Each structure stands twice: as structure tokens, then as C-alpha cells.
PDB file of C-alpha atoms in Angstrom:
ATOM      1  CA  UNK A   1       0.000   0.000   0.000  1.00  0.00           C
ATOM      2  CA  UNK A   2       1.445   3.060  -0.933  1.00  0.00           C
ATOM      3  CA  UNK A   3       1.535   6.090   1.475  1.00  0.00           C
ATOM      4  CA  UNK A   4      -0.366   9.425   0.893  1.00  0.00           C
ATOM      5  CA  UNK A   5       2.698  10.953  -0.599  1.00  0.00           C
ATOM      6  CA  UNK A   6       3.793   8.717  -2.784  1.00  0.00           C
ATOM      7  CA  UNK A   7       0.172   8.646  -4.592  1.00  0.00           C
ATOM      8  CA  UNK A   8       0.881  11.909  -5.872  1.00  0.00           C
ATOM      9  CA  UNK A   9       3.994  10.883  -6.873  1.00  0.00           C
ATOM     10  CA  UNK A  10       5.315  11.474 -10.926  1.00  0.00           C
ATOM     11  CA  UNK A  11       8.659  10.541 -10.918  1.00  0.00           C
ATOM     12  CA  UNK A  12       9.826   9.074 -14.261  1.00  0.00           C
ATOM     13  CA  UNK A  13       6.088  10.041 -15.897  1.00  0.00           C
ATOM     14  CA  UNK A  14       6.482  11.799 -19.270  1.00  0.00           C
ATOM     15  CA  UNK A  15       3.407  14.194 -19.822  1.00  0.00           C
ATOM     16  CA  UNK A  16       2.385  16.512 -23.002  1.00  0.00           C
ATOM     17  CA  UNK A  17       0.770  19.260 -22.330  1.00  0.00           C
ATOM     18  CA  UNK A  18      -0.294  20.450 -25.706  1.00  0.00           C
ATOM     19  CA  UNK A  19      -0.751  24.873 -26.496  1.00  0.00           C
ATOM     20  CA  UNK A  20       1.281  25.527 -23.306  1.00  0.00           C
ATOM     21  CA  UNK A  21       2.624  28.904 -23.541  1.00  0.00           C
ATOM     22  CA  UNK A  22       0.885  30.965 -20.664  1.00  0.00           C
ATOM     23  CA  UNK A  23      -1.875  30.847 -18.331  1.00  0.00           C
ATOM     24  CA  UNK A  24      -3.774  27.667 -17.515  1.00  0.00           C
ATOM     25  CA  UNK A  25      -1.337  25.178 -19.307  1.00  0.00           C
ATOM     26  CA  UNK A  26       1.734  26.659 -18.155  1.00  0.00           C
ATOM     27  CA  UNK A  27       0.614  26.333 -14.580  1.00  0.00           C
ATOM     28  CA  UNK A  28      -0.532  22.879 -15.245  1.00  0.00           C
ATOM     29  CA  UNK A  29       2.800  21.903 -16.886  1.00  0.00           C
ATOM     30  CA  UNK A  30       4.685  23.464 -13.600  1.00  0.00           C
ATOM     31  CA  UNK A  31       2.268  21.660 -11.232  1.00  0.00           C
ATOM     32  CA  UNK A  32       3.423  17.936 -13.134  1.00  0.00           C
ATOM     33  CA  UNK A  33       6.723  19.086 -13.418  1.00  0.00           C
ATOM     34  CA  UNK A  34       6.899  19.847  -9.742  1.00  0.00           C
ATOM     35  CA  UNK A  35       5.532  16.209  -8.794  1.00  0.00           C
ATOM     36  CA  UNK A  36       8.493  15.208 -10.807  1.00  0.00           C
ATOM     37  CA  UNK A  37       6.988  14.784 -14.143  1.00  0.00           C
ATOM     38  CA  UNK A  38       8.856  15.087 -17.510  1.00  0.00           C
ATOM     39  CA  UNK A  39       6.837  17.734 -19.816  1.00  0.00           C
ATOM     40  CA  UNK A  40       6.715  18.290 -23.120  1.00  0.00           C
ATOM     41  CA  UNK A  41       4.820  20.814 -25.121  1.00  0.00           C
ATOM     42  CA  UNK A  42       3.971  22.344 -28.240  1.00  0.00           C
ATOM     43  CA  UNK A  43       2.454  25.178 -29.974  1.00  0.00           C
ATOM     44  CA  UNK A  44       1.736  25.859 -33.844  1.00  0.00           C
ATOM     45  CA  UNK A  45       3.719  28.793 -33.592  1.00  0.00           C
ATOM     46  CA  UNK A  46       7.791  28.617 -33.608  1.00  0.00           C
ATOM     47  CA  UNK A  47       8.058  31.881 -32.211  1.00  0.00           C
ATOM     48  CA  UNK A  48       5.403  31.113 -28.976  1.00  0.00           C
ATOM     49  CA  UNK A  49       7.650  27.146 -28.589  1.00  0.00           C
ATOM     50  CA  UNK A  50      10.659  29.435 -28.368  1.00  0.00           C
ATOM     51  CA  UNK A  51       9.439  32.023 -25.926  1.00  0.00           C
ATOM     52  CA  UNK A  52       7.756  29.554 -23.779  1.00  0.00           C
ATOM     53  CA  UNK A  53      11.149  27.669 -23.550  1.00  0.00           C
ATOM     54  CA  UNK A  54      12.414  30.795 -22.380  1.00  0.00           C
ATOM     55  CA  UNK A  55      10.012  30.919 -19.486  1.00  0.00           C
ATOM     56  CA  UNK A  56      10.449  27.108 -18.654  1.00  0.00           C
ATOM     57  CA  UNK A  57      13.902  27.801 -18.540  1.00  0.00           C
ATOM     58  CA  UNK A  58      13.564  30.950 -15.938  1.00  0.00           C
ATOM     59  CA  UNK A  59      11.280  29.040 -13.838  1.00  0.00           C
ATOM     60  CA  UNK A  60      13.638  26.181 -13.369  1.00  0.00           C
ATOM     61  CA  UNK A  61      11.960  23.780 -15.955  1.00  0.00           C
ATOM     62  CA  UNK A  62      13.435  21.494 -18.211  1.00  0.00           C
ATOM     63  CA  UNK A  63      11.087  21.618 -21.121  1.00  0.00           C
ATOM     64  CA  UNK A  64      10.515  19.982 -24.457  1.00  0.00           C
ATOM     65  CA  UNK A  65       9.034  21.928 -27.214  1.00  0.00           C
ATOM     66  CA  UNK A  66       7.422  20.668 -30.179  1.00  0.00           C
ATOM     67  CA  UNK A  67       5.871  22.748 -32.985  1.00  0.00           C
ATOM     68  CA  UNK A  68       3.231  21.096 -33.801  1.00  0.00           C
ATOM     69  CA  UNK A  69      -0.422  21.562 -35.250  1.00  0.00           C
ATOM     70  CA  UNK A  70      -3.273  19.441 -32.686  1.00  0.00           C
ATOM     71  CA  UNK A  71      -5.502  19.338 -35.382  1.00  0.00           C
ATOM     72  CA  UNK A  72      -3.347  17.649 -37.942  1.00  0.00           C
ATOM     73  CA  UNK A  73      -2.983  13.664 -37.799  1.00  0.00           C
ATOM     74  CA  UNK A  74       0.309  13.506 -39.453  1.00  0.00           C
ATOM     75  CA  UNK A  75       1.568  16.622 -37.416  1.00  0.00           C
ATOM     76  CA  UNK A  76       0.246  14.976 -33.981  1.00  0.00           C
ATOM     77  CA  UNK A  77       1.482  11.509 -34.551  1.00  0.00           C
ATOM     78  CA  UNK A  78       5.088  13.343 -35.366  1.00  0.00           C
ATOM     79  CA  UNK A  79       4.997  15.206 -32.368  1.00  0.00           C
ATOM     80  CA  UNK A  80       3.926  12.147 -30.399  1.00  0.00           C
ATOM     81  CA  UNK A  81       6.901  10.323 -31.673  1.00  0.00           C
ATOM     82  CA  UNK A  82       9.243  13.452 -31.098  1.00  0.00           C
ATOM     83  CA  UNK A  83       8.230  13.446 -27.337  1.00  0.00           C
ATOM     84  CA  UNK A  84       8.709   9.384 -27.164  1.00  0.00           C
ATOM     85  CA  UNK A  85      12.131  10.114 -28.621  1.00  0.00           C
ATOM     86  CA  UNK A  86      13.394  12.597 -26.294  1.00  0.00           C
ATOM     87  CA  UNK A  87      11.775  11.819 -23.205  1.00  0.00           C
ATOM     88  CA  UNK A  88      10.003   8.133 -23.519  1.00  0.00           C
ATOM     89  CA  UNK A  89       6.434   7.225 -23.999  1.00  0.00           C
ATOM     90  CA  UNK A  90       3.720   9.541 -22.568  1.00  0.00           C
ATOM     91  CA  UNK A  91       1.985   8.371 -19.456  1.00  0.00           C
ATOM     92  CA  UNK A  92      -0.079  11.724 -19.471  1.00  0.00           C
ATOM     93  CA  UNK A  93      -1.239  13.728 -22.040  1.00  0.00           C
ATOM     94  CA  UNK A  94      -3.559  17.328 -20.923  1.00  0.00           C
ATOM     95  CA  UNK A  95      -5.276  18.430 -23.730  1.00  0.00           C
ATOM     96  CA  UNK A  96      -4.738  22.167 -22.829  1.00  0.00           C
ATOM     97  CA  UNK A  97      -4.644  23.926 -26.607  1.00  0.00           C
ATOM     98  CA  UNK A  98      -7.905  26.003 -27.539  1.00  0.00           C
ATOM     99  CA  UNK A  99      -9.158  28.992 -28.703  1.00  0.00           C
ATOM    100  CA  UNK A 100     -12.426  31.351 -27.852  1.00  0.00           C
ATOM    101  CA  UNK A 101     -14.026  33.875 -30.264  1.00  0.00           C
ATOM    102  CA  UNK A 102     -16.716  35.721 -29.048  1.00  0.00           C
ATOM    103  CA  UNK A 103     -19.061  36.442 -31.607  1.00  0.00           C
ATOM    104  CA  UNK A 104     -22.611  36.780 -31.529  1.00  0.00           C
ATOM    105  CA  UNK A 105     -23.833  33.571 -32.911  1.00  0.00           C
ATOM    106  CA  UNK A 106     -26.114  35.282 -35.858  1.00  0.00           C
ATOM    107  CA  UNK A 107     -22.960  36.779 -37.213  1.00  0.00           C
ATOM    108  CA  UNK A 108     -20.507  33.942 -36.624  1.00  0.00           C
ATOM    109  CA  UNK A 109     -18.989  32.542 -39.675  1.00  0.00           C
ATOM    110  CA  UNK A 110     -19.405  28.780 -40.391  1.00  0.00           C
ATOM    111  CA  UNK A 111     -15.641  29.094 -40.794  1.00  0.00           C
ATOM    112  CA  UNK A 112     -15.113  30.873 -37.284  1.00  0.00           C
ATOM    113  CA  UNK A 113     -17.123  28.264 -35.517  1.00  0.00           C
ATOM    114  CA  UNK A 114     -15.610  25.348 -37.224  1.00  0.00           C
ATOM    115  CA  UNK A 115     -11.916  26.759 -36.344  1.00  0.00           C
ATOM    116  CA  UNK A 116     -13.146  26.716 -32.626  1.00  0.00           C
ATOM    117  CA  UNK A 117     -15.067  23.477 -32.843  1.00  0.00           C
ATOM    118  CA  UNK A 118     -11.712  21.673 -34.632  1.00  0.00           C
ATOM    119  CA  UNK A 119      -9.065  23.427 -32.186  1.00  0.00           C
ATOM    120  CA  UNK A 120     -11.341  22.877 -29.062  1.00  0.00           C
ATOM    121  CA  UNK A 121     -13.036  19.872 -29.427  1.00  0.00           C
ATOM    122  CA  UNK A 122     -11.360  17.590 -33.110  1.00  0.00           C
ATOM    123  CA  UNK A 123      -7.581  18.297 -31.384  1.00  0.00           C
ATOM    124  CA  UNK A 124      -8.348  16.210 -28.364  1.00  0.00           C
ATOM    125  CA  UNK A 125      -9.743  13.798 -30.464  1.00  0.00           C
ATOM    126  CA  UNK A 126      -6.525  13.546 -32.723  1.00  0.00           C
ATOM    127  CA  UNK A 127      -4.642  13.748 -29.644  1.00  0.00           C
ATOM    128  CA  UNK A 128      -5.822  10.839 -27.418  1.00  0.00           C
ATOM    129  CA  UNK A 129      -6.256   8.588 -30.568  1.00  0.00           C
ATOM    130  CA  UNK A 130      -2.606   9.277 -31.047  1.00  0.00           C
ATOM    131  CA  UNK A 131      -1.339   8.403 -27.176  1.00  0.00           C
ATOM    132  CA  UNK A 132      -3.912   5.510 -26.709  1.00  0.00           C
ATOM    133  CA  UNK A 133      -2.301   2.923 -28.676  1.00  0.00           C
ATOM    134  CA  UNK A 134       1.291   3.599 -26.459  1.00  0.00           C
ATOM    135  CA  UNK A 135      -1.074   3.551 -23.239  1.00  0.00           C
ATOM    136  CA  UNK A 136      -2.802   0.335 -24.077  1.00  0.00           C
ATOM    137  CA  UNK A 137       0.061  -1.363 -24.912  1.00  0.00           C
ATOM    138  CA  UNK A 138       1.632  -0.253 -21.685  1.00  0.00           C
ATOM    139  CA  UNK A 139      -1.259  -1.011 -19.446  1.00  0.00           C
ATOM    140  CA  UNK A 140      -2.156   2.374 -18.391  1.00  0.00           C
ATOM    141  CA  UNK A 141      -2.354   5.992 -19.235  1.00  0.00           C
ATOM    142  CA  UNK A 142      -3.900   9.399 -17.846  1.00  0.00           C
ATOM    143  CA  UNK A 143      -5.489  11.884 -19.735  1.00  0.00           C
ATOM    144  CA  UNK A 144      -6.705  14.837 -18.677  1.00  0.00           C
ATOM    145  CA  UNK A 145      -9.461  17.439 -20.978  1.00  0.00           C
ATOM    146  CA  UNK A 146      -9.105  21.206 -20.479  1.00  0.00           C
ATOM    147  CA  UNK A 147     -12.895  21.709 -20.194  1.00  0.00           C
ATOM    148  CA  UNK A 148     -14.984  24.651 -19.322  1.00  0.00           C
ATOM    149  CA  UNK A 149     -17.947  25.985 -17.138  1.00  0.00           C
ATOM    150  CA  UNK A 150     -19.549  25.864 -20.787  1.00  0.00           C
ATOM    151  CA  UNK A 151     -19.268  22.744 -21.161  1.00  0.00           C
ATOM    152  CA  UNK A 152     -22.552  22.961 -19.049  1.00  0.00           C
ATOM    153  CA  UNK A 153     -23.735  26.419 -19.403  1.00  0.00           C
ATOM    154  CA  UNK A 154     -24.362  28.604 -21.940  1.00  0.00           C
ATOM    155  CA  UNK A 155     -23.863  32.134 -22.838  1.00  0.00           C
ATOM    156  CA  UNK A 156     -24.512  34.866 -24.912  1.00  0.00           C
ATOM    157  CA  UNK A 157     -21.283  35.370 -28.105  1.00  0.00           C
ATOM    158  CA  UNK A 158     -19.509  31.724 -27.066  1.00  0.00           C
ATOM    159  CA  UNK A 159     -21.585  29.745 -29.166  1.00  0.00           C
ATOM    160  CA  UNK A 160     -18.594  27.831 -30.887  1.00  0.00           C
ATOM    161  CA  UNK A 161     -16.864  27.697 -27.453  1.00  0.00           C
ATOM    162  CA  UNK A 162     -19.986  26.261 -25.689  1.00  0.00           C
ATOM    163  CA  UNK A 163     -20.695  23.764 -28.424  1.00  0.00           C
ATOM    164  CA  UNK A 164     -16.792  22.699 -28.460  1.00  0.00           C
ATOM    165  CA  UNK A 165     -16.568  22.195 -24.582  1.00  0.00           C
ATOM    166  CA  UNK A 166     -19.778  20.572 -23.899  1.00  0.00           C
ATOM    167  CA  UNK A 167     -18.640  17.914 -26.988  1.00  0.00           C
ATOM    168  CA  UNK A 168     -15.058  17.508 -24.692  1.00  0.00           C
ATOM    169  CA  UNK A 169     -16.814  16.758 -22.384  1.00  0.00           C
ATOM    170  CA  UNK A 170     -19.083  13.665 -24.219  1.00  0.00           C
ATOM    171  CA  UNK A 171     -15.151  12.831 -25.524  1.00  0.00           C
ATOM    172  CA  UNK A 172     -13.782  12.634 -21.974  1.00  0.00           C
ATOM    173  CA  UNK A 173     -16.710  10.220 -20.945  1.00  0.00           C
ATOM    174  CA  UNK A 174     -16.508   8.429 -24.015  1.00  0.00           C
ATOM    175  CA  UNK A 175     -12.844   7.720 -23.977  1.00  0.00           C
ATOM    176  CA  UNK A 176     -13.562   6.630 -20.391  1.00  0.00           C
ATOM    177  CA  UNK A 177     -16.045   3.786 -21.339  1.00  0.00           C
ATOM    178  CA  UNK A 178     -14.011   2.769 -23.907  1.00  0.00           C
ATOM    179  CA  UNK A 179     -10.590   2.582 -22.450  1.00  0.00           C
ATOM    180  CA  UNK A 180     -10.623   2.135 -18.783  1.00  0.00           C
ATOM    181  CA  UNK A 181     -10.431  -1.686 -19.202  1.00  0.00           C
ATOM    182  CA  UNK A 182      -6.532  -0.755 -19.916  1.00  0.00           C
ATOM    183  CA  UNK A 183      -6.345   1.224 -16.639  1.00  0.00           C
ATOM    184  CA  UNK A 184      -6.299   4.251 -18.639  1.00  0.00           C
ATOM    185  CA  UNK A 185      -8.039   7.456 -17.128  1.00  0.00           C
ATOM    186  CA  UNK A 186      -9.673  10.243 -18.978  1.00  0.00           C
ATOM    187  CA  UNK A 187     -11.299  13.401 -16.808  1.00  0.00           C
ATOM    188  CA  UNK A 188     -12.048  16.845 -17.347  1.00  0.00           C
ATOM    189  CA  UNK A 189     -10.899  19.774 -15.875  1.00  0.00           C
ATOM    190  CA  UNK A 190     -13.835  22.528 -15.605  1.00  0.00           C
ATOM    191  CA  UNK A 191     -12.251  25.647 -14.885  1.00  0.00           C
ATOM    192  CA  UNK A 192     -14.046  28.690 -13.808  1.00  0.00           C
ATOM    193  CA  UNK A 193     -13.240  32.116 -14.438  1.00  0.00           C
ATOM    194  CA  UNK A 194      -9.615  32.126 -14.468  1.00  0.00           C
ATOM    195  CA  UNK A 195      -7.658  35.550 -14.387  1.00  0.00           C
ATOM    196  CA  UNK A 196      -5.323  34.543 -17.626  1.00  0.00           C
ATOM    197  CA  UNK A 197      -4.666  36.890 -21.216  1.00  0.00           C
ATOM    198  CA  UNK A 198      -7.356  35.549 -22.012  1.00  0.00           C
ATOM    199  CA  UNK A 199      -9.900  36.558 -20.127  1.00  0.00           C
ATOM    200  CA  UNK A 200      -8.106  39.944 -19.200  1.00  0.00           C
ATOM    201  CA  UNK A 201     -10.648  42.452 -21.702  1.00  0.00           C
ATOM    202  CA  UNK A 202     -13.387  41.238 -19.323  1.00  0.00           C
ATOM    203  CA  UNK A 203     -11.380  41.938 -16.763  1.00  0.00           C
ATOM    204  CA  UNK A 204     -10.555  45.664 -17.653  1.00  0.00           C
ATOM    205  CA  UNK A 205     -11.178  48.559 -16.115  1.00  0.00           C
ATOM    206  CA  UNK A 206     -13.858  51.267 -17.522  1.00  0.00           C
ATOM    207  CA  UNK A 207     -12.763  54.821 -18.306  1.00  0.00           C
ATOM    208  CA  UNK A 208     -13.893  56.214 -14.788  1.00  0.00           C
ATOM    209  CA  UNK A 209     -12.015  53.138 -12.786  1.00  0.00           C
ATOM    210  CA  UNK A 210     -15.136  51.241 -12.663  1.00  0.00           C
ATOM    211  CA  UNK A 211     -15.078  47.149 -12.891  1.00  0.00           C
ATOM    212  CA  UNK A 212     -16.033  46.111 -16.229  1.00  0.00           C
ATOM    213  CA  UNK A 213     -19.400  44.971 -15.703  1.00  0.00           C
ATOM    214  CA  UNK A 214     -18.460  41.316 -16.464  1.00  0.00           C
ATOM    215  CA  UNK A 215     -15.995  41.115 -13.610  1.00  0.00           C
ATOM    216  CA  UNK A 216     -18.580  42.704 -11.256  1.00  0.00           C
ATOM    217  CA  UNK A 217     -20.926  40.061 -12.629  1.00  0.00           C
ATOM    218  CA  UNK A 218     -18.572  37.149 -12.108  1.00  0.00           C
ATOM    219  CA  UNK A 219     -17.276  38.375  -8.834  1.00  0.00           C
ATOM    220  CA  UNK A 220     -20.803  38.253  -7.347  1.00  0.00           C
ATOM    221  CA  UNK A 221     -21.983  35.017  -9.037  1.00  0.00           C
ATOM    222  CA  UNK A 222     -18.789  32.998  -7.202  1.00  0.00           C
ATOM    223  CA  UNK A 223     -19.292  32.476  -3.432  1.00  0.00           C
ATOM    224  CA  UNK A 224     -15.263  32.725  -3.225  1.00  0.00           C
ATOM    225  CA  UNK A 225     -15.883  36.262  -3.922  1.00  0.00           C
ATOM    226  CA  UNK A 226     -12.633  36.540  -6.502  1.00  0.00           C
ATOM    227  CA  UNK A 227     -11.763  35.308 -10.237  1.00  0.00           C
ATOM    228  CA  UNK A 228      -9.567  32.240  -9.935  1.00  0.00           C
ATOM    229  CA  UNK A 229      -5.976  31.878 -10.689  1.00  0.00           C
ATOM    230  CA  UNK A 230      -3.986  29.335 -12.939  1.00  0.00           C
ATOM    231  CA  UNK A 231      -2.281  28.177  -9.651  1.00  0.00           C
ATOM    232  CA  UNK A 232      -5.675  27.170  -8.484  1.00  0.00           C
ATOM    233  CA  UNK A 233      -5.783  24.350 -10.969  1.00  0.00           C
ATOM    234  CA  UNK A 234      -2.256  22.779  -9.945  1.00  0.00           C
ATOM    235  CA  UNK A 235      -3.673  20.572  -7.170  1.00  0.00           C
ATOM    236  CA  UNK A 236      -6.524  19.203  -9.257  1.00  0.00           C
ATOM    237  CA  UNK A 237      -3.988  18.880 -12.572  1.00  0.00           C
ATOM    238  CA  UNK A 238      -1.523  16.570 -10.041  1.00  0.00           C
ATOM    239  CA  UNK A 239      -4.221  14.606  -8.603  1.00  0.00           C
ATOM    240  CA  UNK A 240      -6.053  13.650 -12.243  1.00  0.00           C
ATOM    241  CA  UNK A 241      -2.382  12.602 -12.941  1.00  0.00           C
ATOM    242  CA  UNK A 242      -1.642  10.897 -10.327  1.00  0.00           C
ATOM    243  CA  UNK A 243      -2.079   7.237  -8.649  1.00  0.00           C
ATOM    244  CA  UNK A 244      -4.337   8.947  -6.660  1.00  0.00           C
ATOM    245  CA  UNK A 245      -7.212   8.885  -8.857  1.00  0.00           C
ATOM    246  CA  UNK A 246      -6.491   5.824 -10.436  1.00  0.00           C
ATOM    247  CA  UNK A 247     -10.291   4.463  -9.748  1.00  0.00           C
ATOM    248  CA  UNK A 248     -11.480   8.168 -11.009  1.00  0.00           C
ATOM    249  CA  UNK A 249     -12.316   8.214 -14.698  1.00  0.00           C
ATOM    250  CA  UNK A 250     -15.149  10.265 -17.122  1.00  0.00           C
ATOM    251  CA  UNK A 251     -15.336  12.774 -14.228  1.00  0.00           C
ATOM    252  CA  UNK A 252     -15.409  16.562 -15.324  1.00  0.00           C
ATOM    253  CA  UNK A 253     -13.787  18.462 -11.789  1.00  0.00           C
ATOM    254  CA  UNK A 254     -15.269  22.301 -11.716  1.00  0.00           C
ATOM    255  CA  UNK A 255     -12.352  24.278 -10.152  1.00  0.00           C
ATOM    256  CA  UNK A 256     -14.894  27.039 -10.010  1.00  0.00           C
ATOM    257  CA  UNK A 257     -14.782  29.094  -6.931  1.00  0.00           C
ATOM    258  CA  UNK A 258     -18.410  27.345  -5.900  1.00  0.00           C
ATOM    259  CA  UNK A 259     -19.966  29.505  -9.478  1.00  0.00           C
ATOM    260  CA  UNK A 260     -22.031  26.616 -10.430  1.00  0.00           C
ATOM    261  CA  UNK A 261     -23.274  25.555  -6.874  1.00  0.00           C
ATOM    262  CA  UNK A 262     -24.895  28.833  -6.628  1.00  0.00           C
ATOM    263  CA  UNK A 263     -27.477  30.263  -7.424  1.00  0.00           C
ATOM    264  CA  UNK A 264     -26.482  33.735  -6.433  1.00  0.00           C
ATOM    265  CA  UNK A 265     -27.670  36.495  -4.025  1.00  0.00           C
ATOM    266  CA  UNK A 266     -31.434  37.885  -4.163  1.00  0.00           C
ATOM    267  CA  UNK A 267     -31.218  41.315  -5.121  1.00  0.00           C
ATOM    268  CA  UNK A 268     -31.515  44.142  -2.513  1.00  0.00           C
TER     269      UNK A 268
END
């Protein structure tokens, strides 16, 4: 039996964490590296691989970059191999890489939403289906989906994003019932509203110092009373990585501040 630290225990694991260049996959990459994982990452662009080696290196991490397209089979199965190459087989793989565009669904492009429906949703596909053959053969794998609080909630200009991260979602379950007879694990991560680039124009501050209204909507819609923080997701990123959730698997995890537990406060 093995103790309570050595559950969350990495050591000699080689994970991908795919589109990690800042914010939510960067911390998530630290957090595994931390627990004594190898990483690897990649990014389509050569200039965001390089830059994000940079900051891998200032932070004390010994990094792998790929570049590397998610959505492309030939271009994930290369980058697959280039990982197994350098640092071994992947044990873990985080589907991190994604896009938003918020658009008002009656003039969204069939073009814009595909591009967020094949970077957010198709990528994990072509991702997994490129680690699971290693991981079966191996007896075991973990993978862990970057979801969203829209993968069960909608709202108004994230149509693509919604419809993308609710499908993850279905794909984390799926790969769940379909591979966890060869102790591989697939969960979700849900985040909430994370302070990261991303999210910083909702986040802004109005001409007369004011809170955009979004922030001052979110703020009082999360009984933590704050936006979260990329650090907030380390604990759950080791955990779903881990031994220690070994007998978890097709669970979404809402790191969320308590936003969707509540219903909010009756106005005054």
C-alpha cells in the first residue's frame, strides 16, 4: 500500500501538455513538473515554442518543445513520436490547446465556428487517438481534458466555445467507457473564471475606474468572492495525474470558486 505521498507521486512520468505557452497550461505543466513529471509541449507557432522555452527555462523547468499543429494527424502523430524520442512514452497527455471567439452567434462565420469546434473539441480527439495505442500497450495511461464551465452552461457570443466544450466533455466520458479496461483514465478539468490573457478584456477597467461589468458580474456570481488563478488548478492537474485517482475516470472536476453551486444572491 502506498503512502499518501507517494500517490501523488510522478517521478519518471512523461506528460504533453499540448498549447502551453501561458496561463492555464503553463501552470498545469509546472504543477506535473513539480511532482516530478517530464513535460513536453507544443504550440503551432515557432516563435510562442521558443518564448515559452524561455520561461520554462527561468522558472527552473526542463522543457521539451514541439511545434506542432493538434488538429493535424500527421503533425500529432510526429509530435507524439518526437516526445517518445526525447523523453520516452507519454503516461499523461492534458489536452490544454484552444481557442475562444466571441461572436454573436447570428454573425458567426461557419468558418469561425468550425476553427473553434476543430481546435477545441477535433484536437483532443486527434490527440488521445494518437497516445492511446502507447497507453494500451503499456497497461495504463492518464489523460486529462481542459474543459470549461460551458461545457454545461451557456452564454450569450460563445456559441462555438460552448458547443466545443460541452462535446469535450461527451469525448472525456466516451474515452472513459471505452478505455478504462486498460487502466487508462480520462477526466475533465472545468475551470471557472480564471484571471489569464485571455480573459483579461473582461477583466478591464472602464474609463472612470469602474469594474467592467463582467468582472462585477462574475465576482458576485462565485461564493469565493474573486476570479480564480492558474495556480488554483495545480492541485486538481496533479491529482487527475496521479495514482491517486487511479479508480477516477469520465469525471469533469469544476475548479470554479463554488460559481455553479450557486445560485447567487437575491437582489436588494
Amino acid at each position: 500500500m502506498k503512502n499518501g505521498t507517494d500517490l501523488f507521486s510522478l517521478e519518471g512520468k512523461v506528460a504533453l501538455v499540448t498549447g502551453v505557452c501561458y496561463g492555464i497550461g503553463f501552470a498545469v505543466a509546472g504543477a506535473l513538473a513539480d511532482a516530478g513529471a517530464k513535460i513536453a509541449f507544443n504550440s503551432r507557432h515557432e516563435d510562442a515554442v521558443a518564448r515559452a522555452a524561455e520561461d520554462y527555462a527561468a522558472a527552473g523547468i526542463d522543457a521539451f518543445g514541439v511545434v506542432a499543429d493538434v488538429t493535424d494527424e500527421v503533425d500529432a502523430n510526429r509530435l507524439v513520436g518526437a516526445v517518445a524520442e526525447k523523453l520516452g512514452e507519454i503516461d499523461i497527455l492534458v489536452n490544454n490547446a484552444g481557442i475562444i471567439k466571441r461572436i454573436p452567434m447570428h454573425e458567426m462565420s461557419a468558418d469561425e465556428f468550425r476553427e473553434v469546434v476543430d481546435i477545441d473539441l477535433v484536437g483532443p480527439f486527434i490527440m488521445s487517438k494518437a497516445v492511446l495505442p502507447s497507453m494500451m500497450r503499456r497497461g495504463g495511461g492518464k489523460i486529462i481534458n481542459i474543459c470549461s464551465m460551458m461545457s454545461e452552461f451557456g452564454r450569450e457570443t460563445v456559441s462555438a466555445y460552448a458547443s466545443a466544450k460541452g462535446g469535450l466533455k461527451m469525448l472525456t466520458r466516451n474515452i472513459a467507457s471505452e478505455y478504462g479496461e486498460y487502466n487508462i483514465q480520462c477526466n475533465g478539468i472545468g475551470p471557472g473564471y480564471i484571471a489569464t490573457p485571455q480573459t483579461a478584456p473582461l477583466r478591464e477597467r472602464q474609463p472612470n475606474g469602474e469594474r467592467h461589468p463582467f468582472d462585477s458580474f462574475i465576482v458576485s456570481k462565485t461564493p469565493a468572492g474573486r476570479w480564480g488563478t492558474p495556480d488554483d488548478l495545480m492541485g486538481t492537474a496533479v491529482f487527475l495525474a496521479s495514482p491517486a485517482s487511479d479508480f477516477v475516470n469520465g469525471q469533469i472536476l469544476y475548479v470554479d470558486g463554488g460559481i455553479s453551486a450557486y445560485i447567487g444572491k437575491q437582489p436588494k
